[in-house]
Amino acid sequence: MKRVIKLSKAWTAAFLLGILLTGCGGGGSDAGSGANTSGSNTSGNVGSGPSGVQPEPARAAVLSWSAPSTRVNGDGIAMGELDKYVIRYGQDVENLSGEVIIGEADVYPEMSYTVDNLDSGTWYFTIQVQDKQGLVSEPSAPVSKTIRS
């Protein structure tokens, strides 16, 4: 049986707002609805960690978000309950094959992560959060960033 964390619309909106605000620099942005990496990096195309938002390098997308404080059912979720964030990305919104897992979600209430070395074209991103009991949120609505050559 799959257990799912359902995050509040406010958390999803905060993530989307972070993408919209930080996705405006660098190579241009088309936003859709939408860390010290102690986890695994399956794509090899990522860099940067939790910190303030840094200038966006060319051919990169800076993602930022705030930790959720409630679940969709209205129950609170404390920072200490969070385990990790999973960012998925790719150029096909139906097949986000790149993945970054960011551990220590319980330590950083404000997160920023730079996905770099992106080829030209439109890239799509989603994020999920997992708590320490293994409950995983639904993916956020995808957001996009266009990298110009």
Short mmCIF file of C-alpha atoms in Angstrom, two decimals:
data_model
loop_
_atom_site.label_atom_id
_atom_site.label_comp_id
_atom_site.label_asym_id
_atom_site.label_seq_id
_atom_site.Cartn_x
_atom_site.Cartn_y
_atom_site.Cartn_z
CA MET A 1 0.00 0.00 0.00
CA LYS A 2 1.46 3.35 -1.03
CA ARG A 3 1.34 6.03 1.66
CA VAL A 4 1.20 9.60 0.45
CA ILE A 5 1.75 12.97 2.12
CA LYS A 6 -0.63 15.50 0.68
CA LEU A 7 0.80 18.96 1.07
CA SER A 8 -1.21 22.11 1.36
CA LYS A 9 -1.88 24.38 -1.60
CA ALA A 10 0.04 27.09 0.27
CA TRP A 11 3.23 24.96 0.25
CA THR A 12 2.85 24.18 -3.44
CA ALA A 13 2.25 27.88 -4.14
CA ALA A 14 5.39 28.81 -2.17
CA PHE A 15 7.44 26.36 -4.27
CA LEU A 16 5.98 27.69 -7.49
CA LEU A 17 6.58 31.29 -6.45
CA GLY A 18 10.20 30.43 -5.68
CA ILE A 19 10.63 28.94 -9.15
CA LEU A 20 8.95 31.92 -10.77
CA LEU A 21 11.10 34.44 -8.93
CA THR A 22 14.44 32.71 -9.34
CA GLY A 23 13.75 31.40 -12.83
CA CYS A 24 13.67 34.91 -14.27
CA GLY A 25 17.43 35.42 -14.47
CA GLY A 26 20.04 33.95 -16.76
CA GLY A 27 18.92 32.53 -20.07
CA GLY A 28 15.26 33.55 -19.87
CA SER A 29 12.29 31.89 -18.30
CA ASP A 30 8.92 30.46 -19.15
CA ALA A 31 7.22 29.49 -15.91
CA GLY A 32 4.38 27.02 -15.98
CA SER A 33 1.96 26.20 -13.19
CA GLY A 34 4.10 24.66 -11.07
CA ALA A 35 21.61 21.77 -0.59
CA ASN A 36 24.14 20.30 0.39
CA THR A 37 23.35 17.15 -1.49
CA SER A 38 23.55 14.43 1.06
CA GLY A 39 21.28 12.31 -1.13
CA SER A 40 22.07 10.73 -4.47
CA ASN A 41 22.46 12.56 -7.74
CA THR A 42 21.40 10.29 -10.56
CA SER A 43 21.83 12.74 -13.42
CA GLY A 44 25.28 14.20 -12.80
CA ASN A 45 24.06 17.61 -14.01
CA VAL A 46 23.52 19.41 -10.75
CA GLY A 47 25.33 21.74 -8.41
CA SER A 48 24.96 24.11 -5.48
CA GLY A 49 23.27 23.63 -2.11
CA PRO A 50 21.12 25.20 0.61
CA SER A 51 21.83 28.87 0.85
CA GLY A 52 20.54 32.23 -0.16
CA VAL A 53 19.69 32.54 -3.81
CA GLN A 54 22.88 33.09 -5.75
CA PRO A 55 23.21 34.67 -9.20
CA GLU A 56 21.96 32.22 -11.77
CA PRO A 57 24.69 30.93 -14.08
CA ALA A 58 23.96 30.61 -17.79
CA ARG A 59 22.42 27.27 -18.79
CA ALA A 60 21.08 26.69 -15.29
CA ALA A 61 17.84 26.86 -13.35
CA VAL A 62 17.76 27.99 -9.73
CA LEU A 63 14.94 26.33 -7.81
CA SER A 64 13.86 27.62 -4.41
CA TRP A 65 11.09 26.70 -2.01
CA SER A 66 10.02 26.76 1.61
CA ALA A 67 9.41 23.71 3.75
CA PRO A 68 5.74 22.78 4.13
CA SER A 69 4.11 23.55 7.47
CA THR A 70 0.83 21.69 6.91
CA ARG A 71 -0.48 18.69 5.06
CA VAL A 72 -3.47 18.91 2.70
CA ASN A 73 -5.77 17.62 5.47
CA GLY A 74 -4.77 20.61 7.60
CA ASP A 75 -2.60 18.68 10.06
CA GLY A 76 0.67 20.39 10.88
CA ILE A 77 4.00 18.95 9.85
CA ALA A 78 7.03 19.98 11.90
CA MET A 79 10.45 20.55 10.34
CA GLY A 80 11.77 17.63 12.39
CA GLU A 81 9.38 15.29 10.55
CA LEU A 82 10.82 16.07 7.10
CA ASP A 83 13.46 13.76 5.62
CA LYS A 84 14.26 14.71 2.03
CA TYR A 85 13.20 16.51 -1.11
CA VAL A 86 13.16 14.91 -4.55
CA ILE A 87 13.53 17.15 -7.59
CA ARG A 88 12.73 15.62 -10.96
CA TYR A 89 13.51 17.37 -14.23
CA GLY A 90 13.76 16.83 -17.97
CA GLN A 91 12.78 18.23 -21.35
CA ASP A 92 9.66 16.06 -21.66
CA VAL A 93 7.10 17.05 -19.01
CA GLU A 94 5.68 13.50 -19.19
CA ASN A 95 9.09 11.88 -18.61
CA LEU A 96 11.21 13.76 -16.06
CA SER A 97 14.20 11.42 -16.08
CA GLY A 98 16.69 13.58 -14.14
CA GLU A 99 16.51 13.24 -10.37
CA VAL A 100 18.17 14.94 -7.43
CA ILE A 101 17.61 13.80 -3.86
CA ILE A 102 18.34 16.39 -1.18
CA GLY A 103 18.67 15.04 2.35
CA GLU A 104 18.48 16.88 5.65
CA ALA A 105 15.12 18.47 4.78
CA ASP A 106 14.52 18.85 8.51
CA VAL A 107 17.42 21.31 8.82
CA TYR A 108 16.71 23.87 6.11
CA PRO A 109 13.31 25.65 6.08
CA GLU A 110 14.31 27.70 3.02
CA MET A 111 15.91 25.71 0.23
CA SER A 112 17.62 26.65 -3.00
CA TYR A 113 19.14 24.29 -5.52
CA THR A 114 20.80 24.98 -8.86
CA VAL A 115 20.43 22.51 -11.71
CA ASP A 116 23.18 23.41 -14.15
CA ASN A 117 24.75 22.24 -17.41
CA LEU A 118 21.32 22.29 -19.09
CA ASP A 119 21.15 22.07 -22.87
CA SER A 120 19.18 24.60 -24.91
CA GLY A 121 15.42 24.17 -24.86
CA THR A 122 12.65 24.06 -22.30
CA TRP A 123 13.22 22.16 -19.06
CA TYR A 124 10.48 21.08 -16.64
CA PHE A 125 10.82 20.60 -12.87
CA THR A 126 8.74 19.12 -10.06
CA ILE A 127 9.46 18.59 -6.37
CA GLN A 128 8.23 16.17 -3.73
CA VAL A 129 8.90 15.94 -0.02
CA GLN A 130 9.27 12.77 2.03
CA ASP A 131 8.85 12.59 5.78
CA LYS A 132 10.85 10.39 8.16
CA GLN A 133 8.07 7.78 8.18
CA GLY A 134 8.42 7.35 4.42
CA LEU A 135 5.28 9.27 3.45
CA VAL A 136 5.80 10.98 0.10
CA SER A 137 3.91 13.98 -1.25
CA GLU A 138 2.41 14.13 -4.71
CA PRO A 139 4.70 15.97 -7.15
CA SER A 140 4.20 19.70 -7.39
CA ALA A 141 2.73 21.09 -10.57
CA PRO A 142 5.53 21.28 -13.13
CA VAL A 143 7.32 24.55 -13.72
CA SER A 144 9.51 25.32 -16.70
CA LYS A 145 12.61 27.23 -17.65
CA THR A 146 13.78 27.90 -21.20
CA ILE A 147 17.51 27.88 -21.82
CA ARG A 148 18.46 29.89 -24.89
CA SER A 149 21.53 29.07 -26.94
#
